[in-house]
Amino acid sequence: IAHSYWKDTSDMATFDSTKLPLQDILVDIVKGKIQLPDFQRGWVWDDSHIRSLLVSVAKSFPVGAVMLLETGGETRFQLRGVEGVSPAPDPATAEQLILDGQQRLTSLYSYVVGRFPDGTAFRLGQMNVRSDLKGKAFRDLPKADQNAILNYTLRAVILQNESHPDLKFEVFERLNCGSVQLKDAELRNCMYRGAYNDMLNELAENPYRLKTR
């Protein structure tokens, strides 16, 4: 891999791969063990993405792996909980960060708890497959369907914290070349990180500056 900061094999990434029940992942999200790094965008999926995901999970179809980054190591991030989790988790409880899979995990969490991140009720809309699920919240599903969702197994690829700091950001950049892509500004927020970028983010959210726009 041709990048000058990879001087030797000690700078290479170290990955683990495992399979986890969705219920275990959701519990860790609620407890704050799984959180988001500051450069991740918000939840943006539309209804068609959500319906497709939920049908795939209910029918035990594969939905792709999620990628998690172990906390610690040389790289430090500002953290936030997955959208919709209340109360907001303490950043100190985080053990893993979501690099890829935020949209899927947020959608699944929201459906199971019965509300979207903005607090509105989460009920399924029109379904081309499994039309019997239309209009139903998770709590309204037959027990077999609830169990099928909670016991669904997701493959998780875990990027260990001793991996080279710059590589963690490159992995994120490459992951966001497909699917619902980041806007240019969102991707720059990841790639050009540091004290100056942090200052710009703070200024952009400053309420006194917002009043002068």
PDB file of C-alpha atoms in Angstrom:
ATOM      1  CA  ILE A   1       0.000   0.000   0.000  1.00  0.00           C
ATOM      2  CA  ALA A   2       1.677   3.166  -1.176  1.00  0.00           C
ATOM      3  CA  HIS A   3       1.470   5.704   1.614  1.00  0.00           C
ATOM      4  CA  SER A   4       4.582   7.306   3.057  1.00  0.00           C
ATOM      5  CA  TYR A   5       3.411   7.079   6.651  1.00  0.00           C
ATOM      6  CA  TRP A   6       3.424   3.298   6.488  1.00  0.00           C
ATOM      7  CA  LYS A   7       7.118   2.904   7.088  1.00  0.00           C
ATOM      8  CA  ASP A   8       7.066  -0.744   8.131  1.00  0.00           C
ATOM      9  CA  THR A   9       4.690  -3.547   9.010  1.00  0.00           C
ATOM     10  CA  SER A  10       4.136  -2.061  12.483  1.00  0.00           C
ATOM     11  CA  ASP A  11       2.154   0.691  10.738  1.00  0.00           C
ATOM     12  CA  MET A  12      -0.252  -1.772   9.140  1.00  0.00           C
ATOM     13  CA  ALA A  13      -3.823  -2.224  10.293  1.00  0.00           C
ATOM     14  CA  THR A  14      -4.776  -5.009  12.656  1.00  0.00           C
ATOM     15  CA  PHE A  15      -8.294  -6.360  12.246  1.00  0.00           C
ATOM     16  CA  ASP A  16     -10.398  -8.918  14.082  1.00  0.00           C
ATOM     17  CA  SER A  17     -13.551 -10.437  12.625  1.00  0.00           C
ATOM     18  CA  THR A  18     -16.386 -11.832  14.693  1.00  0.00           C
ATOM     19  CA  LYS A  19     -20.143 -12.414  14.636  1.00  0.00           C
ATOM     20  CA  LEU A  20     -22.434 -10.740  17.149  1.00  0.00           C
ATOM     21  CA  PRO A  21     -26.177 -11.017  17.829  1.00  0.00           C
ATOM     22  CA  LEU A  22     -27.937  -7.748  17.070  1.00  0.00           C
ATOM     23  CA  GLN A  23     -29.384  -7.712  20.593  1.00  0.00           C
ATOM     24  CA  ASP A  24     -25.872  -7.641  22.104  1.00  0.00           C
ATOM     25  CA  ILE A  25     -24.869  -4.750  19.852  1.00  0.00           C
ATOM     26  CA  LEU A  26     -27.997  -2.782  20.762  1.00  0.00           C
ATOM     27  CA  VAL A  27     -27.396  -3.341  24.481  1.00  0.00           C
ATOM     28  CA  ASP A  28     -23.847  -2.008  24.086  1.00  0.00           C
ATOM     29  CA  ILE A  29     -25.204   1.027  22.221  1.00  0.00           C
ATOM     30  CA  VAL A  30     -27.619   1.783  25.071  1.00  0.00           C
ATOM     31  CA  LYS A  31     -24.862   1.334  27.682  1.00  0.00           C
ATOM     32  CA  GLY A  32     -22.546   3.618  25.730  1.00  0.00           C
ATOM     33  CA  LYS A  33     -19.978   0.912  25.071  1.00  0.00           C
ATOM     34  CA  ILE A  34     -20.471   1.521  21.348  1.00  0.00           C
ATOM     35  CA  GLN A  35     -20.482   5.181  20.297  1.00  0.00           C
ATOM     36  CA  LEU A  36     -19.644   7.395  17.323  1.00  0.00           C
ATOM     37  CA  PRO A  37     -16.473   9.397  16.619  1.00  0.00           C
ATOM     38  CA  ASP A  38     -16.954  13.135  16.194  1.00  0.00           C
ATOM     39  CA  PHE A  39     -16.343  13.088  12.435  1.00  0.00           C
ATOM     40  CA  GLN A  40     -19.278  10.772  11.691  1.00  0.00           C
ATOM     41  CA  ARG A  41     -22.244  12.384   9.971  1.00  0.00           C
ATOM     42  CA  GLY A  42     -25.763  12.250  11.366  1.00  0.00           C
ATOM     43  CA  TRP A  43     -28.436   9.703  10.544  1.00  0.00           C
ATOM     44  CA  VAL A  44     -29.635  10.281   6.966  1.00  0.00           C
ATOM     45  CA  TRP A  45     -31.344   7.101   5.727  1.00  0.00           C
ATOM     46  CA  ASP A  46     -34.693   7.404   3.958  1.00  0.00           C
ATOM     47  CA  ASP A  47     -37.696   5.066   4.183  1.00  0.00           C
ATOM     48  CA  SER A  48     -36.644   2.835   1.294  1.00  0.00           C
ATOM     49  CA  HIS A  49     -33.260   2.089   2.887  1.00  0.00           C
ATOM     50  CA  ILE A  50     -34.897   1.358   6.232  1.00  0.00           C
ATOM     51  CA  ARG A  51     -37.584  -0.925   4.795  1.00  0.00           C
ATOM     52  CA  SER A  52     -35.049  -2.860   2.747  1.00  0.00           C
ATOM     53  CA  LEU A  53     -32.824  -3.342   5.797  1.00  0.00           C
ATOM     54  CA  LEU A  54     -35.632  -4.516   8.074  1.00  0.00           C
ATOM     55  CA  VAL A  55     -37.004  -6.973   5.531  1.00  0.00           C
ATOM     56  CA  SER A  56     -33.511  -8.411   5.018  1.00  0.00           C
ATOM     57  CA  VAL A  57     -33.012  -8.816   8.762  1.00  0.00           C
ATOM     58  CA  ALA A  58     -36.467 -10.330   9.294  1.00  0.00           C
ATOM     59  CA  LYS A  59     -35.736 -12.866   6.530  1.00  0.00           C
ATOM     60  CA  SER A  60     -32.176 -13.511   7.826  1.00  0.00           C
ATOM     61  CA  PHE A  61     -30.578 -12.185   4.640  1.00  0.00           C
ATOM     62  CA  PRO A  62     -27.038 -10.760   4.915  1.00  0.00           C
ATOM     63  CA  VAL A  63     -26.820  -6.979   5.258  1.00  0.00           C
ATOM     64  CA  GLY A  64     -23.050  -6.557   5.236  1.00  0.00           C
ATOM     65  CA  ALA A  65     -20.509  -6.222   7.995  1.00  0.00           C
ATOM     66  CA  VAL A  66     -20.177  -3.327  10.383  1.00  0.00           C
ATOM     67  CA  MET A  67     -16.743  -1.954  11.176  1.00  0.00           C
ATOM     68  CA  LEU A  68     -15.831  -0.940  14.703  1.00  0.00           C
ATOM     69  CA  LEU A  69     -12.727   0.786  16.015  1.00  0.00           C
ATOM     70  CA  GLU A  70     -11.381  -0.011  19.456  1.00  0.00           C
ATOM     71  CA  THR A  71     -10.964   3.068  21.640  1.00  0.00           C
ATOM     72  CA  GLY A  72      -7.581   3.982  23.057  1.00  0.00           C
ATOM     73  CA  GLY A  73      -4.260   3.993  21.267  1.00  0.00           C
ATOM     74  CA  GLU A  74      -2.612   7.139  19.937  1.00  0.00           C
ATOM     75  CA  THR A  75      -5.717   8.587  18.303  1.00  0.00           C
ATOM     76  CA  ARG A  76      -8.239  10.488  20.417  1.00  0.00           C
ATOM     77  CA  PHE A  77     -11.693  11.542  19.250  1.00  0.00           C
ATOM     78  CA  GLN A  78     -14.537  13.558  20.601  1.00  0.00           C
ATOM     79  CA  LEU A  79     -17.388  11.079  20.973  1.00  0.00           C
ATOM     80  CA  ARG A  80     -21.153  11.055  20.899  1.00  0.00           C
ATOM     81  CA  GLY A  81     -23.790   8.410  21.374  1.00  0.00           C
ATOM     82  CA  VAL A  82     -25.790   6.824  18.591  1.00  0.00           C
ATOM     83  CA  GLU A  83     -28.664   9.138  17.665  1.00  0.00           C
ATOM     84  CA  GLY A  84     -31.797   8.548  19.693  1.00  0.00           C
ATOM     85  CA  VAL A  85     -30.045   7.041  22.716  1.00  0.00           C
ATOM     86  CA  SER A  86     -31.247   8.777  25.861  1.00  0.00           C
ATOM     87  CA  PRO A  87     -29.773   9.772  28.192  1.00  0.00           C
ATOM     88  CA  ALA A  88     -26.667  10.585  26.193  1.00  0.00           C
ATOM     89  CA  PRO A  89     -23.912   8.142  27.181  1.00  0.00           C
ATOM     90  CA  ASP A  90     -20.737   9.184  28.954  1.00  0.00           C
ATOM     91  CA  PRO A  91     -17.842   9.234  26.437  1.00  0.00           C
ATOM     92  CA  ALA A  92     -15.679   7.540  29.062  1.00  0.00           C
ATOM     93  CA  THR A  93     -17.758   4.353  28.764  1.00  0.00           C
ATOM     94  CA  ALA A  94     -16.971   3.882  25.062  1.00  0.00           C
ATOM     95  CA  GLU A  95     -15.054   0.733  24.155  1.00  0.00           C
ATOM     96  CA  GLN A  96     -15.708   0.723  20.407  1.00  0.00           C
ATOM     97  CA  LEU A  97     -16.573   3.349  17.792  1.00  0.00           C
ATOM     98  CA  ILE A  98     -18.656   2.818  14.661  1.00  0.00           C
ATOM     99  CA  LEU A  99     -16.620   3.433  11.500  1.00  0.00           C
ATOM    100  CA  ASP A 100     -19.058   1.775   9.105  1.00  0.00           C
ATOM    101  CA  GLY A 101     -22.636   0.715   9.764  1.00  0.00           C
ATOM    102  CA  GLN A 102     -23.968   3.759  11.592  1.00  0.00           C
ATOM    103  CA  GLN A 103     -27.018   4.101   9.335  1.00  0.00           C
ATOM    104  CA  ARG A 104     -27.911   0.421   9.696  1.00  0.00           C
ATOM    105  CA  LEU A 105     -27.378   0.278  13.448  1.00  0.00           C
ATOM    106  CA  THR A 106     -29.235   3.544  14.093  1.00  0.00           C
ATOM    107  CA  SER A 107     -32.170   2.317  11.989  1.00  0.00           C
ATOM    108  CA  LEU A 108     -32.313  -1.035  13.771  1.00  0.00           C
ATOM    109  CA  TYR A 109     -31.983   0.557  17.204  1.00  0.00           C
ATOM    110  CA  SER A 110     -34.731   3.064  16.369  1.00  0.00           C
ATOM    111  CA  TYR A 111     -37.122   0.364  15.204  1.00  0.00           C
ATOM    112  CA  VAL A 112     -36.566  -1.842  18.244  1.00  0.00           C
ATOM    113  CA  VAL A 113     -37.115   1.011  20.720  1.00  0.00           C
ATOM    114  CA  GLY A 114     -40.092   2.264  18.709  1.00  0.00           C
ATOM    115  CA  ARG A 115     -39.031   5.813  17.877  1.00  0.00           C
ATOM    116  CA  PHE A 116     -36.949   7.704  15.347  1.00  0.00           C
ATOM    117  CA  PRO A 117     -34.006   9.797  16.598  1.00  0.00           C
ATOM    118  CA  ASP A 118     -36.281  12.870  16.557  1.00  0.00           C
ATOM    119  CA  GLY A 119     -38.691  11.133  18.943  1.00  0.00           C
ATOM    120  CA  THR A 120     -41.520  10.375  16.502  1.00  0.00           C
ATOM    121  CA  ALA A 121     -43.069   6.903  16.528  1.00  0.00           C
ATOM    122  CA  PHE A 122     -41.376   4.344  14.288  1.00  0.00           C
ATOM    123  CA  ARG A 123     -43.865   2.226  12.363  1.00  0.00           C
ATOM    124  CA  LEU A 124     -43.192   0.477   9.091  1.00  0.00           C
ATOM    125  CA  GLY A 125     -44.675   1.985   5.955  1.00  0.00           C
ATOM    126  CA  GLN A 126     -45.641   0.242   2.732  1.00  0.00           C
ATOM    127  CA  MET A 127     -43.807  -3.087   2.339  1.00  0.00           C
ATOM    128  CA  ASN A 128     -43.463  -4.758  -1.065  1.00  0.00           C
ATOM    129  CA  VAL A 129     -42.291  -7.876   0.743  1.00  0.00           C
ATOM    130  CA  ARG A 130     -43.844  -8.958   4.044  1.00  0.00           C
ATOM    131  CA  SER A 131     -46.876  -6.714   3.595  1.00  0.00           C
ATOM    132  CA  ASP A 132     -48.116  -8.070   6.931  1.00  0.00           C
ATOM    133  CA  LEU A 133     -45.555  -5.823   8.632  1.00  0.00           C
ATOM    134  CA  LYS A 134     -47.067  -2.606   7.263  1.00  0.00           C
ATOM    135  CA  GLY A 135     -47.935  -0.108   9.981  1.00  0.00           C
ATOM    136  CA  LYS A 136     -46.453  -2.192  12.770  1.00  0.00           C
ATOM    137  CA  ALA A 137     -44.070  -1.103  15.471  1.00  0.00           C
ATOM    138  CA  PHE A 138     -41.535  -3.620  16.789  1.00  0.00           C
ATOM    139  CA  ARG A 139     -43.682  -4.298  19.868  1.00  0.00           C
ATOM    140  CA  ASP A 140     -46.611  -5.212  17.572  1.00  0.00           C
ATOM    141  CA  LEU A 141     -44.716  -7.937  15.734  1.00  0.00           C
ATOM    142  CA  PRO A 142     -45.303 -11.627  16.406  1.00  0.00           C
ATOM    143  CA  LYS A 143     -42.801 -12.980  18.895  1.00  0.00           C
ATOM    144  CA  ALA A 144     -41.120 -15.042  16.177  1.00  0.00           C
ATOM    145  CA  ASP A 145     -40.398 -11.901  14.137  1.00  0.00           C
ATOM    146  CA  GLN A 146     -39.139 -10.035  17.204  1.00  0.00           C
ATOM    147  CA  ASN A 147     -36.762 -12.889  18.007  1.00  0.00           C
ATOM    148  CA  ALA A 148     -35.625 -13.112  14.380  1.00  0.00           C
ATOM    149  CA  ILE A 149     -34.585  -9.454  14.529  1.00  0.00           C
ATOM    150  CA  LEU A 150     -32.976  -9.517  17.987  1.00  0.00           C
ATOM    151  CA  ASN A 151     -31.098 -12.757  17.309  1.00  0.00           C
ATOM    152  CA  TYR A 152     -29.958 -11.687  13.852  1.00  0.00           C
ATOM    153  CA  THR A 153     -26.190 -12.166  13.585  1.00  0.00           C
ATOM    154  CA  LEU A 154     -24.086  -9.323  12.244  1.00  0.00           C
ATOM    155  CA  ARG A 155     -20.507  -9.770  11.166  1.00  0.00           C
ATOM    156  CA  ALA A 156     -18.305  -7.202  12.862  1.00  0.00           C
ATOM    157  CA  VAL A 157     -14.840  -6.239  11.656  1.00  0.00           C
ATOM    158  CA  ILE A 158     -12.927  -4.631  14.504  1.00  0.00           C
ATOM    159  CA  LEU A 159      -9.997  -2.323  13.817  1.00  0.00           C
ATOM    160  CA  GLN A 160      -7.697  -2.631  16.808  1.00  0.00           C
ATOM    161  CA  ASN A 161      -6.496   0.484  18.581  1.00  0.00           C
ATOM    162  CA  GLU A 162      -2.799  -0.164  17.958  1.00  0.00           C
ATOM    163  CA  SER A 163      -3.317   0.354  14.227  1.00  0.00           C
ATOM    164  CA  HIS A 164      -1.565   3.393  12.749  1.00  0.00           C
ATOM    165  CA  PRO A 165      -3.557   6.592  13.538  1.00  0.00           C
ATOM    166  CA  ASP A 166      -3.590   7.837   9.928  1.00  0.00           C
ATOM    167  CA  LEU A 167      -4.822   4.477   8.721  1.00  0.00           C
ATOM    168  CA  LYS A 168      -7.942   4.762  10.864  1.00  0.00           C
ATOM    169  CA  PHE A 169      -8.963   7.861   8.949  1.00  0.00           C
ATOM    170  CA  GLU A 170      -8.064   6.371   5.574  1.00  0.00           C
ATOM    171  CA  VAL A 171     -10.241   3.337   6.331  1.00  0.00           C
ATOM    172  CA  PHE A 172     -13.125   5.701   7.075  1.00  0.00           C
ATOM    173  CA  GLU A 173     -12.512   7.642   3.862  1.00  0.00           C
ATOM    174  CA  ARG A 174     -12.489   4.482   1.737  1.00  0.00           C
ATOM    175  CA  LEU A 175     -15.607   3.117   3.406  1.00  0.00           C
ATOM    176  CA  ASN A 176     -17.457   6.292   2.450  1.00  0.00           C
ATOM    177  CA  CYS A 177     -16.757   6.041  -1.271  1.00  0.00           C
ATOM    178  CA  GLY A 178     -20.044   4.149  -1.684  1.00  0.00           C
ATOM    179  CA  SER A 179     -23.495   3.847  -0.136  1.00  0.00           C
ATOM    180  CA  VAL A 180     -24.950   7.193   1.078  1.00  0.00           C
ATOM    181  CA  GLN A 181     -21.795   9.200   0.588  1.00  0.00           C
ATOM    182  CA  LEU A 182     -20.535  11.931   2.832  1.00  0.00           C
ATOM    183  CA  LYS A 183     -20.741  15.478   1.547  1.00  0.00           C
ATOM    184  CA  ASP A 184     -17.385  17.020   0.640  1.00  0.00           C
ATOM    185  CA  ALA A 185     -17.347  19.136   3.794  1.00  0.00           C
ATOM    186  CA  GLU A 186     -18.137  16.106   5.979  1.00  0.00           C
ATOM    187  CA  LEU A 187     -15.322  14.098   4.436  1.00  0.00           C
ATOM    188  CA  ARG A 188     -12.873  17.003   4.821  1.00  0.00           C
ATOM    189  CA  ASN A 189     -13.865  17.161   8.485  1.00  0.00           C
ATOM    190  CA  CYS A 190     -12.524  13.614   8.817  1.00  0.00           C
ATOM    191  CA  MET A 191      -9.445  13.907   6.601  1.00  0.00           C
ATOM    192  CA  TYR A 192      -8.125  17.308   7.727  1.00  0.00           C
ATOM    193  CA  ARG A 193      -8.345  16.852  11.444  1.00  0.00           C
ATOM    194  CA  GLY A 194      -6.530  18.616  14.246  1.00  0.00           C
ATOM    195  CA  ALA A 195      -6.707  21.677  16.484  1.00  0.00           C
ATOM    196  CA  TYR A 196      -7.494  24.087  13.626  1.00  0.00           C
ATOM    197  CA  ASN A 197     -10.373  21.968  12.402  1.00  0.00           C
ATOM    198  CA  ASP A 198     -11.680  21.622  15.965  1.00  0.00           C
ATOM    199  CA  MET A 199     -11.595  25.423  16.292  1.00  0.00           C
ATOM    200  CA  LEU A 200     -13.589  25.855  13.061  1.00  0.00           C
ATOM    201  CA  ASN A 201     -16.218  23.386  14.292  1.00  0.00           C
ATOM    202  CA  GLU A 202     -16.523  25.244  17.589  1.00  0.00           C
ATOM    203  CA  LEU A 203     -16.869  28.596  15.805  1.00  0.00           C
ATOM    204  CA  ALA A 204     -19.522  27.161  13.470  1.00  0.00           C
ATOM    205  CA  GLU A 205     -21.624  26.121  16.486  1.00  0.00           C
ATOM    206  CA  ASN A 206     -21.056  29.325  18.474  1.00  0.00           C
ATOM    207  CA  PRO A 207     -24.527  30.813  19.203  1.00  0.00           C
ATOM    208  CA  TYR A 208     -23.212  34.405  19.128  1.00  0.00           C
ATOM    209  CA  ARG A 209     -21.706  33.881  15.684  1.00  0.00           C
ATOM    210  CA  LEU A 210     -24.891  32.242  14.417  1.00  0.00           C
ATOM    211  CA  LYS A 211     -26.857  35.385  15.359  1.00  0.00           C
ATOM    212  CA  THR A 212     -24.664  37.497  13.055  1.00  0.00           C
ATOM    213  CA  ARG A 213     -25.291  35.411   9.937  1.00  0.00           C
TER     214      ARG A 213
END
